[in-house]
Short mmCIF file of N, CA and C in Angstrom, two decimals:
data_model
loop_
_atom_site.label_atom_id
_atom_site.label_comp_id
_atom_site.label_asym_id
_atom_site.label_seq_id
_atom_site.Cartn_x
_atom_site.Cartn_y
_atom_site.Cartn_z
N MET A 10 122.01 120.79 138.56
CA MET A 10 121.32 120.26 137.39
C MET A 10 119.86 120.69 137.42
N ASP A 11 119.34 121.13 136.29
CA ASP A 11 117.94 121.53 136.21
C ASP A 11 117.04 120.31 136.28
N ARG A 12 115.90 120.50 136.93
CA ARG A 12 114.90 119.45 136.99
C ARG A 12 114.21 119.32 135.65
N LEU A 13 113.83 118.11 135.28
CA LEU A 13 113.09 117.92 134.04
C LEU A 13 111.72 118.58 134.16
N PRO A 14 111.27 119.22 133.08
CA PRO A 14 109.95 119.84 133.14
C PRO A 14 108.85 118.79 133.26
N ARG A 15 107.77 119.18 133.90
CA ARG A 15 106.64 118.27 134.10
C ARG A 15 105.69 118.32 132.92
N ILE A 16 104.87 117.30 132.85
CA ILE A 16 103.80 117.23 131.85
C ILE A 16 102.48 117.26 132.60
N LEU A 17 101.57 118.10 132.14
CA LEU A 17 100.23 118.13 132.72
C LEU A 17 99.32 117.28 131.85
N TYR A 18 98.64 116.34 132.47
CA TYR A 18 97.73 115.44 131.76
C TYR A 18 96.33 115.62 132.33
N ALA A 19 95.42 116.17 131.56
CA ALA A 19 94.04 116.39 131.97
C ALA A 19 93.15 115.33 131.34
N GLU A 20 92.66 114.43 132.17
CA GLU A 20 91.90 113.27 131.69
C GLU A 20 90.97 112.80 132.80
N ASP A 21 89.72 112.49 132.47
CA ASP A 21 88.78 112.02 133.48
C ASP A 21 88.59 110.50 133.47
N ASN A 22 89.12 109.80 132.49
CA ASN A 22 88.95 108.35 132.39
C ASN A 22 90.13 107.65 133.07
N VAL A 23 89.84 106.95 134.17
CA VAL A 23 90.88 106.30 134.97
C VAL A 23 91.66 105.28 134.15
N ASN A 24 90.98 104.51 133.29
CA ASN A 24 91.67 103.51 132.47
C ASN A 24 92.65 104.16 131.51
N ASP A 25 92.23 105.26 130.88
CA ASP A 25 93.13 105.97 129.96
C ASP A 25 94.33 106.54 130.70
N ILE A 26 94.12 107.02 131.91
CA ILE A 26 95.23 107.54 132.71
C ILE A 26 96.25 106.44 132.98
N GLU A 27 95.77 105.30 133.43
CA GLU A 27 96.67 104.18 133.74
C GLU A 27 97.43 103.72 132.50
N LEU A 28 96.73 103.58 131.38
CA LEU A 28 97.40 103.15 130.15
C LEU A 28 98.43 104.17 129.69
N THR A 29 98.10 105.43 129.77
CA THR A 29 99.00 106.49 129.34
C THR A 29 100.26 106.51 130.19
N LEU A 30 100.10 106.44 131.49
CA LEU A 30 101.27 106.45 132.38
C LEU A 30 102.14 105.21 132.16
N ALA A 31 101.52 104.07 131.92
CA ALA A 31 102.29 102.85 131.64
C ALA A 31 103.05 102.96 130.32
N ALA A 32 102.41 103.55 129.30
CA ALA A 32 103.08 103.72 128.01
C ALA A 32 104.27 104.67 128.13
N PHE A 33 104.11 105.75 128.88
CA PHE A 33 105.22 106.68 129.10
C PHE A 33 106.37 105.98 129.82
N GLN A 34 106.04 105.13 130.76
CA GLN A 34 107.06 104.40 131.50
C GLN A 34 107.83 103.46 130.57
N GLU A 35 107.13 102.85 129.62
CA GLU A 35 107.78 101.93 128.67
C GLU A 35 108.81 102.61 127.79
N ILE A 36 108.63 103.91 127.51
CA ILE A 36 109.63 104.62 126.70
C ILE A 36 110.64 105.35 127.57
N ASN A 37 110.60 105.04 128.87
CA ASN A 37 111.52 105.64 129.83
C ASN A 37 111.41 107.15 129.91
N LEU A 38 110.20 107.64 129.78
CA LEU A 38 109.95 109.06 129.96
C LEU A 38 110.07 109.35 131.45
N VAL A 39 111.04 110.15 131.82
CA VAL A 39 111.29 110.38 133.24
C VAL A 39 110.68 111.69 133.75
N ASN A 40 110.06 112.45 132.87
CA ASN A 40 109.37 113.65 133.31
C ASN A 40 108.24 113.26 134.26
N GLN A 41 108.03 114.05 135.29
CA GLN A 41 106.88 113.80 136.17
C GLN A 41 105.61 114.16 135.42
N ILE A 42 104.60 113.31 135.55
CA ILE A 42 103.30 113.56 134.94
C ILE A 42 102.35 113.97 136.06
N ASP A 43 101.81 115.17 135.96
CA ASP A 43 100.82 115.64 136.92
C ASP A 43 99.44 115.45 136.29
N VAL A 44 98.60 114.67 136.94
CA VAL A 44 97.28 114.32 136.40
C VAL A 44 96.20 115.13 137.11
N VAL A 45 95.33 115.74 136.30
CA VAL A 45 94.14 116.40 136.81
C VAL A 45 92.93 115.74 136.15
N ARG A 46 91.77 115.82 136.81
CA ARG A 46 90.62 115.02 136.37
C ARG A 46 89.53 115.77 135.64
N ASP A 47 89.64 117.10 135.54
CA ASP A 47 88.62 117.84 134.80
C ASP A 47 89.21 119.17 134.35
N GLY A 48 88.47 119.87 133.51
CA GLY A 48 88.97 121.11 132.94
C GLY A 48 89.17 122.21 133.95
N GLU A 49 88.30 122.28 134.94
CA GLU A 49 88.45 123.31 135.98
C GLU A 49 89.72 123.08 136.78
N GLU A 50 90.00 121.82 137.10
CA GLU A 50 91.22 121.50 137.84
C GLU A 50 92.46 121.80 137.00
N ALA A 51 92.39 121.57 135.70
CA ALA A 51 93.51 121.90 134.82
C ALA A 51 93.82 123.39 134.87
N LEU A 52 92.77 124.21 134.83
CA LEU A 52 92.97 125.66 134.90
C LEU A 52 93.47 126.08 136.28
N ASP A 53 92.97 125.45 137.33
CA ASP A 53 93.48 125.74 138.67
C ASP A 53 94.97 125.45 138.75
N TYR A 54 95.37 124.32 138.19
CA TYR A 54 96.78 123.93 138.18
C TYR A 54 97.61 124.97 137.43
N LEU A 55 97.20 125.30 136.23
CA LEU A 55 97.98 126.21 135.39
C LEU A 55 98.05 127.62 135.95
N PHE A 56 96.95 128.07 136.55
CA PHE A 56 96.89 129.46 137.02
C PHE A 56 97.02 129.58 138.54
N TYR A 57 97.55 128.52 139.18
CA TYR A 57 97.89 128.56 140.61
C TYR A 57 96.70 128.97 141.48
N ARG A 58 95.58 128.29 141.28
CA ARG A 58 94.37 128.61 142.03
C ARG A 58 93.97 127.45 142.93
N ASN A 59 93.13 127.76 143.92
CA ASN A 59 92.55 126.77 144.82
C ASN A 59 93.62 125.84 145.39
N ARG A 60 93.49 124.54 145.24
CA ARG A 60 94.48 123.63 145.87
C ARG A 60 95.86 123.73 145.24
N TYR A 61 95.98 124.39 144.10
CA TYR A 61 97.28 124.57 143.45
C TYR A 61 97.85 125.98 143.65
N ALA A 62 97.25 126.75 144.53
CA ALA A 62 97.68 128.13 144.75
C ALA A 62 99.14 128.22 145.18
N ASN A 63 99.62 127.24 145.89
CA ASN A 63 100.99 127.28 146.40
C ASN A 63 101.94 126.32 145.69
N ARG A 64 101.52 125.82 144.54
CA ARG A 64 102.42 124.89 143.85
C ARG A 64 103.62 125.66 143.31
N GLU A 65 104.70 124.93 143.12
CA GLU A 65 105.92 125.53 142.60
C GLU A 65 105.66 126.19 141.25
N ARG A 66 106.24 127.36 141.04
CA ARG A 66 106.03 128.11 139.79
C ARG A 66 106.94 127.56 138.70
N PHE A 67 106.34 126.96 137.69
CA PHE A 67 107.07 126.46 136.52
C PHE A 67 106.09 126.29 135.37
N LEU A 68 106.62 126.28 134.18
CA LEU A 68 105.81 126.00 132.99
C LEU A 68 105.92 124.53 132.67
N PRO A 69 104.81 123.86 132.46
CA PRO A 69 104.90 122.46 132.03
C PRO A 69 105.56 122.38 130.65
N ALA A 70 106.17 121.25 130.37
CA ALA A 70 106.77 121.03 129.06
C ALA A 70 105.69 120.78 128.02
N LEU A 71 104.56 120.24 128.46
CA LEU A 71 103.49 119.81 127.56
C LEU A 71 102.20 119.68 128.36
N VAL A 72 101.09 119.96 127.70
CA VAL A 72 99.77 119.67 128.27
C VAL A 72 99.09 118.67 127.35
N LEU A 73 98.71 117.53 127.90
CA LEU A 73 97.87 116.56 127.20
C LEU A 73 96.46 116.80 127.70
N LEU A 74 95.56 117.04 126.79
CA LEU A 74 94.24 117.53 127.15
C LEU A 74 93.15 116.68 126.51
N ASP A 75 92.33 116.06 127.35
CA ASP A 75 91.16 115.35 126.85
C ASP A 75 90.13 116.41 126.43
N LEU A 76 89.42 116.17 125.37
CA LEU A 76 88.44 117.14 124.89
C LEU A 76 87.16 117.08 125.71
N LYS A 77 86.67 115.90 125.97
CA LYS A 77 85.38 115.72 126.66
C LYS A 77 85.63 115.46 128.15
N MET A 78 85.68 116.55 128.93
CA MET A 78 85.90 116.45 130.38
C MET A 78 84.78 117.17 131.11
N PRO A 79 84.56 116.81 132.38
CA PRO A 79 83.56 117.52 133.18
C PRO A 79 84.01 118.94 133.54
N LYS A 80 83.06 119.72 133.97
CA LYS A 80 83.21 121.10 134.43
C LYS A 80 83.59 122.05 133.31
N LYS A 81 84.76 121.91 132.73
CA LYS A 81 85.16 122.66 131.53
C LYS A 81 85.76 121.65 130.57
N ASP A 82 85.39 121.76 129.28
CA ASP A 82 85.95 120.80 128.33
C ASP A 82 87.33 121.25 127.87
N GLY A 83 87.99 120.38 127.13
CA GLY A 83 89.34 120.67 126.68
C GLY A 83 89.46 121.92 125.83
N ALA A 84 88.45 122.21 125.03
CA ALA A 84 88.48 123.42 124.19
C ALA A 84 88.45 124.67 125.06
N GLU A 85 87.66 124.65 126.12
CA GLU A 85 87.62 125.80 127.03
C GLU A 85 88.95 125.99 127.74
N VAL A 86 89.58 124.90 128.12
CA VAL A 86 90.89 124.97 128.76
C VAL A 86 91.92 125.50 127.77
N LEU A 87 91.90 124.97 126.57
CA LEU A 87 92.83 125.43 125.53
C LEU A 87 92.66 126.92 125.27
N GLU A 88 91.42 127.38 125.18
CA GLU A 88 91.16 128.79 124.94
C GLU A 88 91.76 129.66 126.06
N ALA A 89 91.60 129.24 127.31
CA ALA A 89 92.17 129.98 128.44
C ALA A 89 93.69 129.98 128.40
N ILE A 90 94.26 128.86 128.00
CA ILE A 90 95.73 128.76 127.87
C ILE A 90 96.22 129.76 126.84
N ARG A 91 95.59 129.77 125.68
CA ARG A 91 96.05 130.63 124.59
C ARG A 91 95.79 132.12 124.85
N GLN A 92 94.85 132.44 125.72
CA GLN A 92 94.60 133.83 126.06
C GLN A 92 95.59 134.37 127.09
N SER A 93 96.36 133.48 127.68
CA SER A 93 97.33 133.87 128.69
C SER A 93 98.70 134.11 128.05
N SER A 94 99.30 135.25 128.31
CA SER A 94 100.63 135.52 127.75
C SER A 94 101.68 134.56 128.31
N GLU A 95 101.48 134.11 129.54
CA GLU A 95 102.42 133.17 130.16
C GLU A 95 102.48 131.84 129.41
N TYR A 96 101.35 131.44 128.85
CA TYR A 96 101.26 130.12 128.22
C TYR A 96 101.08 130.18 126.70
N ALA A 97 101.35 131.30 126.11
CA ALA A 97 101.13 131.48 124.67
C ALA A 97 101.84 130.42 123.83
N ASN A 98 103.03 130.00 124.23
CA ASN A 98 103.80 129.03 123.45
C ASN A 98 103.80 127.63 124.06
N LEU A 99 102.99 127.41 125.08
CA LEU A 99 102.95 126.11 125.74
C LEU A 99 102.40 125.05 124.79
N PRO A 100 103.16 123.98 124.55
CA PRO A 100 102.64 122.91 123.67
C PRO A 100 101.44 122.21 124.30
N VAL A 101 100.37 122.12 123.51
CA VAL A 101 99.15 121.46 123.96
C VAL A 101 98.74 120.45 122.89
N VAL A 102 98.52 119.21 123.33
CA VAL A 102 98.05 118.16 122.43
C VAL A 102 96.71 117.68 122.94
N MET A 103 95.71 117.74 122.07
CA MET A 103 94.39 117.20 122.38
C MET A 103 94.49 115.69 122.21
N LEU A 104 94.15 114.96 123.25
CA LEU A 104 94.16 113.50 123.23
C LEU A 104 92.76 113.06 123.59
N THR A 105 91.99 112.65 122.58
CA THR A 105 90.56 112.50 122.78
C THR A 105 89.99 111.33 121.98
N SER A 106 88.80 110.93 122.36
CA SER A 106 88.12 109.88 121.60
C SER A 106 87.26 110.48 120.48
N SER A 107 87.14 111.79 120.47
CA SER A 107 86.31 112.45 119.44
C SER A 107 86.99 112.41 118.08
N GLN A 108 86.22 112.00 117.08
CA GLN A 108 86.71 112.02 115.70
C GLN A 108 85.93 113.04 114.87
N MET A 109 85.15 113.88 115.55
CA MET A 109 84.33 114.85 114.84
C MET A 109 85.20 115.94 114.22
N GLU A 110 84.98 116.18 112.94
CA GLU A 110 85.75 117.19 112.23
C GLU A 110 85.60 118.56 112.89
N THR A 111 84.42 118.86 113.42
CA THR A 111 84.22 120.15 114.08
C THR A 111 85.13 120.30 115.31
N ASP A 112 85.36 119.21 116.05
CA ASP A 112 86.26 119.25 117.20
C ASP A 112 87.71 119.48 116.76
N VAL A 113 88.09 118.83 115.68
CA VAL A 113 89.45 119.00 115.16
C VAL A 113 89.66 120.44 114.72
N VAL A 114 88.74 120.96 113.91
CA VAL A 114 88.86 122.32 113.38
C VAL A 114 88.85 123.33 114.52
N ARG A 115 87.92 123.18 115.45
CA ARG A 115 87.85 124.12 116.58
C ARG A 115 89.15 124.11 117.39
N SER A 116 89.68 122.92 117.64
CA SER A 116 90.92 122.81 118.42
C SER A 116 92.08 123.54 117.74
N TYR A 117 92.21 123.34 116.43
CA TYR A 117 93.30 124.02 115.72
C TYR A 117 93.07 125.53 115.65
N LYS A 118 91.83 125.95 115.51
CA LYS A 118 91.54 127.40 115.51
C LYS A 118 91.90 128.02 116.86
N LEU A 119 91.76 127.25 117.93
CA LEU A 119 92.08 127.75 119.27
C LEU A 119 93.58 127.66 119.57
N GLY A 120 94.34 127.02 118.69
CA GLY A 120 95.79 127.01 118.86
C GLY A 120 96.41 125.73 119.38
N VAL A 121 95.72 124.60 119.22
CA VAL A 121 96.30 123.33 119.65
C VAL A 121 97.51 123.00 118.77
N ASN A 122 98.49 122.30 119.34
CA ASN A 122 99.67 121.90 118.58
C ASN A 122 99.52 120.54 117.93
N GLY A 123 98.58 119.74 118.42
CA GLY A 123 98.35 118.43 117.85
C GLY A 123 97.01 117.90 118.31
N PHE A 124 96.39 117.07 117.48
CA PHE A 124 95.09 116.48 117.80
C PHE A 124 95.22 114.98 117.54
N VAL A 125 95.14 114.18 118.59
CA VAL A 125 95.31 112.74 118.48
C VAL A 125 94.03 112.05 118.94
N VAL A 126 93.47 111.24 118.07
CA VAL A 126 92.30 110.45 118.43
C VAL A 126 92.77 109.18 119.13
N LYS A 127 92.23 108.94 120.32
CA LYS A 127 92.61 107.75 121.09
C LYS A 127 92.15 106.51 120.35
N PRO A 128 93.09 105.65 119.99
CA PRO A 128 92.68 104.40 119.36
C PRO A 128 91.89 103.53 120.35
N ILE A 129 90.95 102.78 119.84
CA ILE A 129 90.16 101.88 120.68
C ILE A 129 90.96 100.64 121.05
N ASP A 130 91.77 100.15 120.11
CA ASP A 130 92.59 98.97 120.34
C ASP A 130 93.68 99.29 121.36
N PHE A 131 93.84 98.41 122.34
CA PHE A 131 94.80 98.62 123.42
C PHE A 131 96.22 98.85 122.91
N LEU A 132 96.70 97.98 122.04
CA LEU A 132 98.08 98.10 121.55
C LEU A 132 98.27 99.37 120.73
N GLU A 133 97.27 99.74 119.95
CA GLU A 133 97.35 100.98 119.17
C GLU A 133 97.32 102.21 120.08
N PHE A 134 96.55 102.13 121.16
CA PHE A 134 96.50 103.22 122.14
C PHE A 134 97.90 103.42 122.75
N VAL A 135 98.49 102.34 123.19
CA VAL A 135 99.83 102.41 123.80
C VAL A 135 100.84 102.95 122.80
N LYS A 136 100.75 102.49 121.56
CA LYS A 136 101.66 102.97 120.51
C LYS A 136 101.50 104.49 120.28
N ALA A 137 100.27 104.96 120.26
CA ALA A 137 100.01 106.40 120.06
C ALA A 137 100.59 107.21 121.21
N ILE A 138 100.41 106.75 122.44
CA ILE A 138 100.93 107.46 123.61
C ILE A 138 102.46 107.48 123.59
N LYS A 139 103.05 106.36 123.25
CA LYS A 139 104.52 106.31 123.16
C LYS A 139 105.03 107.30 122.12
N THR A 140 104.35 107.38 121.00
CA THR A 140 104.76 108.30 119.93
C THR A 140 104.66 109.74 120.39
N ILE A 141 103.57 110.09 121.06
CA ILE A 141 103.41 111.44 121.59
C ILE A 141 104.53 111.75 122.58
N GLY A 142 104.75 110.84 123.51
CA GLY A 142 105.79 111.06 124.52
C GLY A 142 107.16 111.18 123.91
N TYR A 143 107.46 110.31 122.97
CA TYR A 143 108.78 110.34 122.34
C TYR A 143 108.99 111.65 121.58
N PHE A 144 107.99 112.07 120.82
CA PHE A 144 108.13 113.30 120.05
C PHE A 144 108.33 114.51 120.95
N TRP A 145 107.43 114.69 121.92
CA TRP A 145 107.46 115.91 122.74
C TRP A 145 108.60 115.91 123.75
N ALA A 146 109.03 114.74 124.20
CA ALA A 146 110.10 114.70 125.20
C ALA A 146 111.49 114.61 124.60
N PHE A 147 111.61 113.99 123.42
CA PHE A 147 112.95 113.73 122.89
C PHE A 147 113.25 114.43 121.57
N ILE A 148 112.27 114.65 120.73
CA ILE A 148 112.52 115.18 119.38
C ILE A 148 112.23 116.68 119.30
N ASN A 149 111.10 117.10 119.82
CA ASN A 149 110.69 118.50 119.70
C ASN A 149 111.68 119.44 120.39
N VAL A 150 111.92 120.58 119.76
CA VAL A 150 112.77 121.63 120.35
C VAL A 150 111.85 122.79 120.72
N PRO A 151 111.67 123.03 122.03
CA PRO A 151 110.80 124.14 122.44
C PRO A 151 111.51 125.48 122.30
N PRO A 152 110.75 126.57 122.28
CA PRO A 152 111.38 127.89 122.22
C PRO A 152 112.15 128.16 123.52
N ALA A 153 113.20 128.95 123.42
CA ALA A 153 113.96 129.33 124.61
C ALA A 153 113.07 130.15 125.53
N LYS A 154 113.30 129.98 126.81
CA LYS A 154 112.46 130.70 127.80
C LYS A 154 112.91 132.12 127.94
#
């Protein structure tokens, strides 16, 4: 039996990480979630560099990407993803607190698949995460490898 594909979650806010993982658990999302804390670490993970140089070779099913992260922001990570032939079709969802139209437009120009503003309200945040997880894990049909 094939292993379920993993999800890469790039987020620097510990509270958002905990809430997101709890929301995924509530919808019985069984994919492993690999969490990285900044944009540079996200790129290291994706391109098998530094501490991820020896990680198992696989494509994540989805990348959840915070826009405002240290070292490299989400837009820089997205740009590197889209410039790579290996990750050209990798689903990427920006999950951010930014509501700036310029961030939305820039993200879509760089090839993001979705842009979700993190709700401030706890219950709305959990609902948004569940919806993202449900769509990408259960409804979406990815391209054949």
